[in-house]
mmCIF file of C-alpha atoms and ligand atoms in Angstrom:
data_model
loop_
_atom_site.group_PDB
_atom_site.id
_atom_site.type_symbol
_atom_site.label_atom_id
_atom_site.label_comp_id
_atom_site.label_asym_id
_atom_site.label_seq_id
_atom_site.Cartn_x
_atom_site.Cartn_y
_atom_site.Cartn_z
ATOM 1 C CA UNK A 1 109.654 22.556 16.095
ATOM 2 C CA UNK A 2 109.314 26.290 16.886
ATOM 3 C CA UNK A 3 112.194 27.634 18.967
ATOM 4 C CA UNK A 4 112.273 31.034 20.707
ATOM 5 C CA UNK A 5 114.907 32.728 22.845
ATOM 6 C CA UNK A 6 115.982 36.195 23.852
ATOM 7 C CA UNK A 7 118.916 38.135 25.184
ATOM 8 C CA UNK A 8 119.033 41.529 26.922
ATOM 9 C CA UNK A 9 121.041 44.282 25.185
ATOM 10 C CA UNK A 10 122.787 45.086 28.445
ATOM 11 C CA UNK A 11 126.417 44.807 27.404
ATOM 12 C CA UNK A 12 128.968 42.742 25.544
ATOM 13 C CA UNK A 13 128.218 39.054 25.135
ATOM 14 C CA UNK A 14 130.448 36.695 27.081
ATOM 15 C CA UNK A 15 131.458 33.060 26.731
ATOM 16 C CA UNK A 16 128.774 32.138 29.323
ATOM 17 C CA UNK A 17 126.059 33.532 27.019
ATOM 18 C CA UNK A 18 127.672 31.639 24.159
ATOM 19 C CA UNK A 19 128.160 28.254 25.826
ATOM 20 C CA UNK A 20 124.883 28.405 27.783
ATOM 21 C CA UNK A 21 122.597 29.718 25.065
ATOM 22 C CA UNK A 22 123.842 30.971 21.683
ATOM 23 C CA UNK A 23 125.840 27.848 20.766
ATOM 24 C CA UNK A 24 122.614 25.836 20.948
ATOM 25 C CA UNK A 25 120.754 28.438 18.884
ATOM 26 C CA UNK A 26 123.285 28.134 16.083
ATOM 27 C CA UNK A 27 122.810 24.363 15.984
ATOM 28 C CA UNK A 28 119.017 24.604 16.250
ATOM 29 C CA UNK A 29 118.586 27.074 13.369
ATOM 30 C CA UNK A 30 119.510 24.363 10.844
ATOM 31 C CA UNK A 31 116.595 22.076 11.613
ATOM 32 C CA UNK A 32 113.904 24.233 13.239
ATOM 33 C CA UNK A 33 111.823 27.357 12.899
ATOM 34 C CA UNK A 34 113.844 29.674 15.105
ATOM 35 C CA UNK A 35 112.867 33.106 16.401
ATOM 36 C CA UNK A 36 115.526 35.096 18.294
ATOM 37 C CA UNK A 37 114.827 38.379 19.963
ATOM 38 C CA UNK A 38 116.803 41.286 21.366
ATOM 39 C CA UNK A 39 114.687 41.945 24.432
ATOM 40 C CA UNK A 40 115.139 45.688 24.835
ATOM 41 C CA UNK A 41 111.991 46.055 26.981
ATOM 42 C CA UNK A 42 113.578 43.630 29.435
ATOM 43 C CA UNK A 43 116.638 45.893 29.551
ATOM 44 C CA UNK A 44 114.534 48.653 31.129
ATOM 45 C CA UNK A 45 113.978 46.851 34.438
ATOM 46 C CA UNK A 46 117.523 47.617 35.578
ATOM 47 C CA UNK A 47 119.190 51.059 35.247
ATOM 48 C CA UNK A 48 119.990 51.992 31.620
ATOM 49 C CA UNK A 49 121.207 54.950 29.625
ATOM 50 C CA UNK A 50 118.727 56.180 26.959
ATOM 51 C CA UNK A 51 121.634 57.699 25.034
ATOM 52 C CA UNK A 52 123.356 54.359 24.469
ATOM 53 C CA UNK A 53 120.458 51.892 24.392
ATOM 54 C CA UNK A 54 120.016 51.937 20.609
ATOM 55 C CA UNK A 55 123.726 51.475 20.080
ATOM 56 C CA UNK A 56 123.662 48.522 22.475
ATOM 57 C CA UNK A 57 120.747 46.971 20.615
ATOM 58 C CA UNK A 58 122.559 47.204 17.301
ATOM 59 C CA UNK A 59 125.742 45.861 18.851
ATOM 60 C CA UNK A 60 123.833 42.936 20.297
ATOM 61 C CA UNK A 61 122.468 42.185 16.820
ATOM 62 C CA UNK A 62 125.988 42.351 15.379
ATOM 63 C CA UNK A 63 127.155 40.059 18.169
ATOM 64 C CA UNK A 64 124.457 37.500 17.407
ATOM 65 C CA UNK A 65 125.321 37.529 13.715
ATOM 66 C CA UNK A 66 129.045 37.509 14.481
ATOM 67 C CA UNK A 67 128.568 34.446 16.672
ATOM 68 C CA UNK A 68 126.898 32.569 13.818
ATOM 69 C CA UNK A 69 123.169 33.301 13.624
ATOM 70 C CA UNK A 70 122.129 33.200 9.987
ATOM 71 C CA UNK A 71 119.320 35.600 8.996
ATOM 72 C CA UNK A 72 118.413 33.217 6.148
ATOM 73 C CA UNK A 73 117.720 30.475 8.653
ATOM 74 C CA UNK A 74 116.097 32.309 11.569
ATOM 75 C CA UNK A 75 114.060 35.379 12.451
ATOM 76 C CA UNK A 76 116.072 38.002 14.340
ATOM 77 C CA UNK A 77 114.269 41.088 15.635
ATOM 78 C CA UNK A 78 113.932 43.740 18.352
ATOM 79 C CA UNK A 79 111.214 43.101 20.963
ATOM 80 C CA UNK A 80 109.927 46.704 21.188
ATOM 81 C CA UNK A 81 109.305 46.768 17.422
ATOM 82 C CA UNK A 82 106.580 44.146 17.779
ATOM 83 C CA UNK A 83 103.931 45.767 19.973
ATOM 84 C CA UNK A 84 102.134 42.483 20.619
ATOM 85 C CA UNK A 85 104.771 41.658 23.286
ATOM 86 C CA UNK A 86 103.602 44.469 25.571
ATOM 87 C CA UNK A 87 99.981 43.833 24.735
ATOM 88 C CA UNK A 88 100.079 40.145 25.646
ATOM 89 C CA UNK A 89 102.151 41.020 28.728
ATOM 90 C CA UNK A 90 99.226 43.048 30.074
ATOM 91 C CA UNK A 91 96.674 40.342 29.324
ATOM 92 C CA UNK A 92 98.785 37.634 30.974
ATOM 93 C CA UNK A 93 99.290 39.832 34.055
ATOM 94 C CA UNK A 94 95.694 39.050 34.855
ATOM 95 C CA UNK A 95 96.310 35.294 34.758
ATOM 96 C CA UNK A 96 99.605 35.139 36.648
ATOM 97 C CA UNK A 97 99.396 34.858 40.459
ATOM 98 C CA UNK A 98 101.572 37.495 42.147
ATOM 99 C CA UNK A 99 102.908 34.945 44.663
ATOM 100 C CA UNK A 100 104.624 33.106 41.797
ATOM 101 C CA UNK A 101 106.487 36.277 40.826
ATOM 102 C CA UNK A 102 107.585 37.086 44.365
ATOM 103 C CA UNK A 103 109.330 33.715 44.685
ATOM 104 C CA UNK A 104 111.403 33.985 41.470
ATOM 105 C CA UNK A 105 115.132 33.668 42.215
ATOM 106 C CA UNK A 106 116.150 36.311 39.657
ATOM 107 C CA UNK A 107 113.710 38.816 41.185
ATOM 108 C CA UNK A 108 115.131 38.180 44.659
ATOM 109 C CA UNK A 109 118.737 38.480 43.431
ATOM 110 C CA UNK A 110 118.199 41.588 41.306
ATOM 111 C CA UNK A 111 116.252 43.323 44.091
ATOM 112 C CA UNK A 112 119.281 42.847 46.308
ATOM 113 C CA UNK A 113 121.640 44.052 43.538
ATOM 114 C CA UNK A 114 119.520 47.144 42.745
ATOM 115 C CA UNK A 115 118.152 48.053 46.189
ATOM 116 C CA UNK A 116 117.128 51.570 45.110
ATOM 117 C CA UNK A 117 115.395 50.484 41.946
ATOM 118 C CA UNK A 118 112.900 47.754 42.810
ATOM 119 C CA UNK A 119 110.241 48.624 40.281
ATOM 120 C CA UNK A 120 107.150 46.816 38.966
ATOM 121 C CA UNK A 121 109.052 45.887 35.802
ATOM 122 C CA UNK A 122 111.570 43.859 37.803
ATOM 123 C CA UNK A 123 108.734 41.853 39.371
ATOM 124 C CA UNK A 124 106.756 41.553 36.142
ATOM 125 C CA UNK A 125 109.823 40.580 34.055
ATOM 126 C CA UNK A 126 108.867 36.855 33.848
ATOM 127 C CA UNK A 127 105.355 37.687 32.580
ATOM 128 C CA UNK A 128 106.783 39.749 29.714
ATOM 129 C CA UNK A 129 109.116 36.810 29.051
ATOM 130 C CA UNK A 130 106.081 34.483 29.013
ATOM 131 C CA UNK A 131 104.408 36.788 26.490
ATOM 132 C CA UNK A 132 107.564 36.643 24.307
ATOM 133 C CA UNK A 133 107.495 32.864 24.297
ATOM 134 C CA UNK A 134 103.743 32.236 24.036
ATOM 135 C CA UNK A 135 103.175 34.712 21.172
ATOM 136 C CA UNK A 136 105.148 32.417 18.851
ATOM 137 C CA UNK A 137 103.494 29.118 19.901
ATOM 138 C CA UNK A 138 106.965 28.026 20.968
ATOM 139 C CA UNK A 139 107.842 24.391 21.674
ATOM 140 C CA UNK A 140 111.396 24.822 22.958
ATOM 141 C CA UNK A 141 113.245 27.633 24.731
ATOM 142 C CA UNK A 142 117.048 27.224 24.731
ATOM 143 C CA UNK A 143 118.383 29.132 27.761
ATOM 144 C CA UNK A 144 120.976 28.909 30.511
ATOM 145 C CA UNK A 145 120.124 27.271 33.852
ATOM 146 C CA UNK A 146 119.230 30.626 35.471
ATOM 147 C CA UNK A 147 116.198 31.069 33.185
ATOM 148 C CA UNK A 148 114.662 27.619 33.751
ATOM 149 C CA UNK A 149 112.373 28.874 36.509
ATOM 150 C CA UNK A 150 110.955 31.560 34.209
ATOM 151 C CA UNK A 151 110.212 29.044 31.464
ATOM 152 C CA UNK A 152 108.451 26.837 34.010
ATOM 153 C CA UNK A 153 106.321 29.817 35.018
ATOM 154 C CA UNK A 154 105.501 30.315 31.329
ATOM 155 C CA UNK A 155 104.204 26.731 31.202
ATOM 156 C CA UNK A 156 102.084 27.381 34.291
ATOM 157 C CA UNK A 157 100.596 30.522 32.717
ATOM 158 C CA UNK A 158 99.919 28.697 29.410
ATOM 159 C CA UNK A 159 98.200 25.824 31.245
ATOM 160 C CA UNK A 160 96.096 28.222 33.305
ATOM 161 C CA UNK A 161 95.076 30.225 30.250
ATOM 162 C CA UNK A 162 94.222 27.098 28.234
ATOM 163 C CA UNK A 163 92.251 25.690 31.182
ATOM 164 C CA UNK A 164 90.250 28.866 31.624
ATOM 165 C CA UNK A 165 89.642 29.957 28.013
ATOM 166 C CA UNK A 166 90.204 26.791 25.941
ATOM 167 C CA UNK A 167 93.288 25.544 24.064
ATOM 168 C CA UNK A 168 95.191 28.652 22.864
ATOM 169 C CA UNK A 169 98.898 28.335 23.659
ATOM 170 C CA UNK A 170 101.488 25.622 23.090
ATOM 171 C CA UNK A 171 103.091 24.692 26.431
ATOM 172 C CA UNK A 172 106.812 25.363 25.942
ATOM 173 C CA UNK A 173 109.741 23.477 27.429
ATOM 174 C CA UNK A 174 113.119 24.852 28.530
ATOM 175 C CA UNK A 175 116.097 23.389 26.696
ATOM 176 C CA UNK A 176 119.154 23.469 28.917
ATOM 177 C CA UNK A 177 122.637 22.583 27.619
ATOM 178 C CA UNK A 178 123.976 19.402 29.268
ATOM 179 C CA UNK A 179 127.233 21.136 29.983
ATOM 180 C CA UNK A 180 127.959 24.866 30.037
ATOM 181 C CA UNK A 181 124.531 25.881 31.291
ATOM 182 C CA UNK A 182 126.198 27.768 34.114
ATOM 183 C CA UNK A 183 129.655 29.151 33.379
ATOM 184 C CA UNK A 184 131.062 30.813 36.474
ATOM 185 C CA UNK A 185 132.959 34.077 36.933
ATOM 186 C CA UNK A 186 136.748 33.653 36.670
ATOM 187 C CA UNK A 187 137.148 35.913 39.714
ATOM 188 C CA UNK A 188 134.300 34.594 41.870
ATOM 189 C CA UNK A 189 133.778 31.002 40.738
ATOM 190 C CA UNK A 190 130.746 30.593 42.970
ATOM 191 C CA UNK A 191 128.862 33.304 41.049
ATOM 192 C CA UNK A 192 127.731 32.990 37.429
ATOM 193 C CA UNK A 193 129.654 34.843 34.740
ATOM 194 C CA UNK A 194 127.549 37.920 33.997
ATOM 195 C CA UNK A 195 127.618 40.992 31.762
ATOM 196 C CA UNK A 196 126.923 43.123 34.781
ATOM 197 C CA UNK A 197 129.273 41.409 37.265
ATOM 198 C CA UNK A 198 133.037 41.860 37.811
ATOM 199 C CA UNK A 199 134.475 42.544 34.298
ATOM 200 C CA UNK A 200 137.728 40.745 35.128
ATOM 201 C CA UNK A 201 135.778 37.544 35.717
ATOM 202 C CA UNK A 202 134.024 37.751 32.375
ATOM 203 C CA UNK A 203 135.560 36.756 29.027
ATOM 204 C CA UNK A 204 133.868 38.636 26.208
ATOM 205 C CA UNK A 205 133.079 36.731 23.043
ATOM 206 C CA UNK A 206 134.958 39.434 21.142
ATOM 207 C CA UNK A 207 137.781 40.130 23.603
ATOM 208 C CA UNK A 208 141.204 40.896 22.138
ATOM 209 C CA UNK A 209 143.932 38.234 22.682
ATOM 210 C CA UNK A 210 145.710 40.357 25.281
ATOM 211 C CA UNK A 211 142.593 40.725 27.418
ATOM 212 C CA UNK A 212 141.873 37.007 27.196
ATOM 213 C CA UNK A 213 145.398 36.293 28.366
ATOM 214 C CA UNK A 214 145.189 38.692 31.314
ATOM 215 C CA UNK A 215 141.831 37.361 32.467
ATOM 216 C CA UNK A 216 142.665 33.661 32.168
ATOM 217 C CA UNK A 217 146.090 33.973 33.769
ATOM 218 C CA UNK A 218 144.625 35.865 36.741
ATOM 219 C CA UNK A 219 141.616 33.540 37.138
ATOM 220 C CA UNK A 220 141.074 32.425 40.722
ATOM 221 C CA UNK A 221 142.091 28.798 41.212
ATOM 222 C CA UNK A 222 141.866 26.609 44.267
ATOM 223 C CA UNK A 223 144.303 25.409 46.860
ATOM 224 C CA UNK A 224 146.382 22.410 45.853
ATOM 225 C CA UNK A 225 147.924 21.767 42.472
ATOM 226 C CA UNK A 226 145.907 19.004 40.879
ATOM 227 C CA UNK A 227 143.793 19.658 37.843
ATOM 228 C CA UNK A 228 140.671 17.784 38.794
ATOM 229 C CA UNK A 229 136.982 18.392 38.112
ATOM 230 C CA UNK A 230 135.176 18.831 41.416
ATOM 231 C CA UNK A 231 132.776 21.832 41.361
ATOM 232 C CA UNK A 232 132.153 21.706 45.139
ATOM 233 C CA UNK A 233 135.747 21.519 46.367
ATOM 234 C CA UNK A 234 137.530 23.074 43.362
ATOM 235 C CA UNK A 235 135.054 25.491 41.752
ATOM 236 C CA UNK A 236 137.718 27.631 40.014
ATOM 237 C CA UNK A 237 139.607 24.895 38.201
ATOM 238 C CA UNK A 238 136.375 22.962 37.470
ATOM 239 C CA UNK A 239 134.956 26.012 35.701
ATOM 240 C CA UNK A 240 138.129 26.393 33.627
ATOM 241 C CA UNK A 241 138.019 22.673 32.755
ATOM 242 C CA UNK A 242 134.385 23.027 31.612
ATOM 243 C CA UNK A 243 135.301 25.988 29.392
ATOM 244 C CA UNK A 244 138.336 24.137 27.969
ATOM 245 C CA UNK A 245 136.317 21.011 27.299
ATOM 246 C CA UNK A 246 133.452 22.824 25.561
ATOM 247 C CA UNK A 247 135.696 24.846 23.259
ATOM 248 C CA UNK A 248 138.064 21.951 22.441
ATOM 249 C CA UNK A 249 135.425 19.186 22.423
ATOM 250 C CA UNK A 250 137.800 17.068 24.514
ATOM 251 C CA UNK A 251 136.067 15.310 27.448
ATOM 252 C CA UNK A 252 136.993 16.602 30.908
ATOM 253 C CA UNK A 253 138.334 13.153 31.934
ATOM 254 C CA UNK A 254 140.898 13.293 29.113
ATOM 255 C CA UNK A 255 141.926 16.835 30.026
ATOM 256 C CA UNK A 256 142.505 15.731 33.621
ATOM 257 C CA UNK A 257 144.888 13.050 32.323
ATOM 258 C CA UNK A 258 146.612 15.343 29.849
ATOM 259 C CA UNK A 259 147.340 18.013 32.464
ATOM 260 C CA UNK A 260 147.835 15.617 35.406
ATOM 261 C CA UNK A 261 151.363 16.706 36.285
ATOM 262 C CA UNK A 262 151.592 20.031 34.529
ATOM 263 C CA UNK A 263 150.285 22.490 37.138
ATOM 264 C CA UNK A 264 147.847 25.400 36.939
ATOM 265 C CA UNK A 265 150.213 27.715 35.031
ATOM 266 C CA UNK A 266 150.612 25.388 32.036
ATOM 267 C CA UNK A 267 146.892 24.620 32.012
ATOM 268 C CA UNK A 268 145.959 28.302 31.993
ATOM 269 C CA UNK A 269 148.464 28.981 29.221
ATOM 270 C CA UNK A 270 146.939 26.224 27.077
ATOM 271 C CA UNK A 271 143.432 27.531 27.800
ATOM 272 C CA UNK A 272 144.493 31.059 26.802
ATOM 273 C CA UNK A 273 145.806 29.782 23.465
ATOM 274 C CA UNK A 274 142.673 27.738 22.849
ATOM 275 C CA UNK A 275 140.349 30.674 23.560
ATOM 276 C CA UNK A 276 142.343 33.084 21.397
ATOM 277 C CA UNK A 277 142.151 30.591 18.519
ATOM 278 C CA UNK A 278 138.463 29.721 18.915
ATOM 279 C CA UNK A 279 137.260 33.301 19.408
ATOM 280 C CA UNK A 280 139.225 34.687 16.469
ATOM 281 C CA UNK A 281 136.512 33.987 13.810
ATOM 282 C CA UNK A 282 133.896 35.727 15.982
ATOM 283 C CA UNK A 283 136.102 38.813 16.321
ATOM 284 C CA UNK A 284 136.724 38.922 12.567
ATOM 285 C CA UNK A 285 133.077 38.540 11.590
ATOM 286 C CA UNK A 286 131.986 41.166 14.096
ATOM 287 C CA UNK A 287 134.547 43.666 12.784
ATOM 288 C CA UNK A 288 133.208 43.202 9.245
ATOM 289 C CA UNK A 289 129.601 43.587 10.367
ATOM 290 C CA UNK A 290 130.325 46.747 12.330
ATOM 291 C CA UNK A 291 131.124 48.384 9.000
ATOM 292 C CA UNK A 292 127.737 47.332 7.572
ATOM 293 C CA UNK A 293 125.238 49.049 9.842
ATOM 294 C CA UNK A 294 122.559 49.382 7.146
ATOM 295 C CA UNK A 295 122.715 45.655 6.429
ATOM 296 C CA UNK A 296 122.193 44.796 10.103
ATOM 297 C CA UNK A 297 119.339 47.306 10.450
ATOM 298 C CA UNK A 298 117.663 45.769 7.401
ATOM 299 C CA UNK A 299 117.904 42.258 8.882
ATOM 300 C CA UNK A 300 116.198 43.539 12.035
ATOM 301 C CA UNK A 301 113.435 45.305 10.070
ATOM 302 C CA UNK A 302 112.694 42.235 7.999
ATOM 303 C CA UNK A 303 112.813 40.122 11.162
ATOM 304 C CA UNK A 304 110.277 42.375 12.913
ATOM 305 C CA UNK A 305 107.874 42.061 9.964
ATOM 306 C CA UNK A 306 108.047 38.266 9.972
ATOM 307 C CA UNK A 307 107.744 38.089 13.765
ATOM 308 C CA UNK A 308 104.820 40.489 13.795
ATOM 309 C CA UNK A 309 102.826 38.332 11.381
ATOM 310 C CA UNK A 310 103.056 35.344 13.740
ATOM 311 C CA UNK A 311 102.446 37.450 16.865
ATOM 312 C CA UNK A 312 99.385 39.172 15.397
ATOM 313 C CA UNK A 313 97.758 35.861 14.568
ATOM 314 C CA UNK A 314 98.202 34.637 18.168
ATOM 315 C CA UNK A 315 96.887 37.936 19.580
ATOM 316 C CA UNK A 316 93.755 37.679 17.488
ATOM 317 C CA UNK A 317 92.981 34.274 19.012
ATOM 318 C CA UNK A 318 93.836 35.429 22.534
ATOM 319 C CA UNK A 319 91.596 38.505 22.399
ATOM 320 C CA UNK A 320 88.690 36.517 21.047
ATOM 321 C CA UNK A 321 89.053 33.889 23.793
ATOM 322 C CA UNK A 322 89.179 36.595 26.466
ATOM 323 C CA UNK A 323 86.082 38.340 25.143
ATOM 324 C CA UNK A 324 87.864 41.468 23.882
ATOM 325 C CA UNK A 325 86.854 43.197 20.623
ATOM 326 C CA UNK A 326 89.097 42.737 17.503
HETATM 327 P P1 ATP B 401 122.871 40.373 33.025
HETATM 328 O O1 ATP B 401 124.156 40.461 33.746
HETATM 329 O O2 ATP B 401 122.441 41.643 32.323
HETATM 330 O O3 ATP B 401 121.775 39.724 33.837
HETATM 331 P P2 ATP B 401 123.598 37.941 31.701
HETATM 332 O O4 ATP B 401 125.039 37.926 31.403
HETATM 333 O O5 ATP B 401 123.102 37.121 32.844
HETATM 334 O O6 ATP B 401 123.131 39.429 31.797
HETATM 335 P P3 ATP B 401 121.376 37.490 29.884
HETATM 336 O O7 ATP B 401 121.217 38.433 28.767
HETATM 337 O O8 ATP B 401 120.465 37.617 31.039
HETATM 338 O O9 ATP B 401 122.906 37.487 30.364
HETATM 339 O O10 ATP B 401 121.296 35.990 29.353
HETATM 340 C C1 ATP B 401 121.298 35.591 28.012
HETATM 341 C C2 ATP B 401 121.348 34.074 27.922
HETATM 342 O O11 ATP B 401 122.627 33.610 28.361
HETATM 343 C C3 ATP B 401 120.305 33.370 28.794
HETATM 344 O O12 ATP B 401 119.818 32.225 28.123
HETATM 345 C C4 ATP B 401 121.095 32.983 30.009
HETATM 346 O O13 ATP B 401 120.530 31.873 30.668
HETATM 347 C C5 ATP B 401 122.456 32.664 29.415
HETATM 348 N N1 ATP B 401 123.541 32.879 30.378
HETATM 349 C C6 ATP B 401 123.823 34.039 31.020
HETATM 350 N N2 ATP B 401 124.890 33.888 31.835
HETATM 351 C C7 ATP B 401 125.285 32.596 31.695
HETATM 352 C C8 ATP B 401 126.339 31.823 32.279
HETATM 353 N N3 ATP B 401 127.187 32.358 33.139
HETATM 354 N N4 ATP B 401 126.465 30.524 31.922
HETATM 355 C C9 ATP B 401 125.614 29.974 31.019
HETATM 356 N N5 ATP B 401 124.587 30.645 30.441
HETATM 357 C C10 ATP B 401 124.421 31.932 30.761
HETATM 358 N N1 LTN B 402 115.159 36.597 30.737
HETATM 359 C C1 LTN B 402 116.080 36.169 29.720
HETATM 360 C C2 LTN B 402 115.942 36.944 28.464
HETATM 361 C C3 LTN B 402 114.634 36.668 27.817
HETATM 362 C C4 LTN B 402 114.242 35.437 27.230
HETATM 363 C C5 LTN B 402 112.903 35.661 26.751
HETATM 364 C C6 LTN B 402 114.844 34.199 27.079
HETATM 365 C C7 LTN B 402 113.595 37.535 27.690
HETATM 366 N N2 LTN B 402 112.573 36.945 27.045
HETATM 367 C C8 LTN B 402 112.190 34.651 26.136
HETATM 368 C C9 LTN B 402 114.105 33.194 26.449
HETATM 369 C C10 LTN B 402 112.803 33.426 25.999
HETATM 370 C C11 LTN B 402 117.494 36.285 30.240
HETATM 371 O O1 LTN B 402 118.317 35.631 29.735
HETATM 372 N N3 LTN B 402 117.812 37.109 31.154
#
């Protein structure tokens, strides 16, 4: 099976990115042909700083590797280094109905968040994402819940293209984690944990023990004292239970029993200890990799070459089907 996924180099990775997406990627790389991409072109649809973008890209690569991606087992590369992404984006623009883009939840949310910066890129974002996926004849796209709609649009575009020009693209499917697909902010448990949201509500994958402690201990909980999983009535504690369960591999039901009479304080303390322990290897690996910049850059260069070979072969077919010259 061919697997493709991407992440924007817009800031430090958090445990939502890990539990919702990267954890699956690490498992998938053992059995499948995996292609993972740092989608720097997607980072340009929201405000960015040209001075720090390259540093962010490299840090995202280090973060991926630190979290467990193995360059021997998967292709890791930077989107803008494979020009076919932009090229296919333009071609697919002419297949994708604009109405579909205007109803995308992420577009609506980000246009509210960045009122003064509603550009074409923000609207066209899902078509570039479709190009990313379709270039590699992808079967499965492991992403968090928030990206499901975009993968469905990719299927629609693939179907339309195949219907109009003949079988060209594999129709991909989203792969959503059963649990952890939507980790919420520790400060606003009704909003998803996000790199660009409230930093206090976001636990970084490489946070230092002291920061983890501060953030967990000040996480918003709900009225009452019982530690019970009920996302509607107790969104704060339910989110913490999900995080605990996923990192400890103990089912939520058992955690409810274990902490039945212990109160929020003891539960948060145990969660702090668990997170410090589980995130330690990531912190260590990242620190080592930060000292080996050339090594990381070389992985990305090799990755771009391998990715480009696959992308070029798809583009050749696409152009021919559309009646464009070679
Ligand atoms: P931004 O704040 O810049 O939009 P983000 O934190 O939402 O960033 P992305 O880079 O857009 O992160 O997402 C990378 C991957 O992580 C995607 O597959 C996305 O679905 C997943 N993801 C992001 N946030 C969460 C979350 N809170 N819970 C589970 N998965 C998530
Ligand atoms: N839109 C995604 C990032 C992304 C992606 C992709 C994910 C860009 N291209 C292709 C999967 C496949 C997001 O997480 N914000």
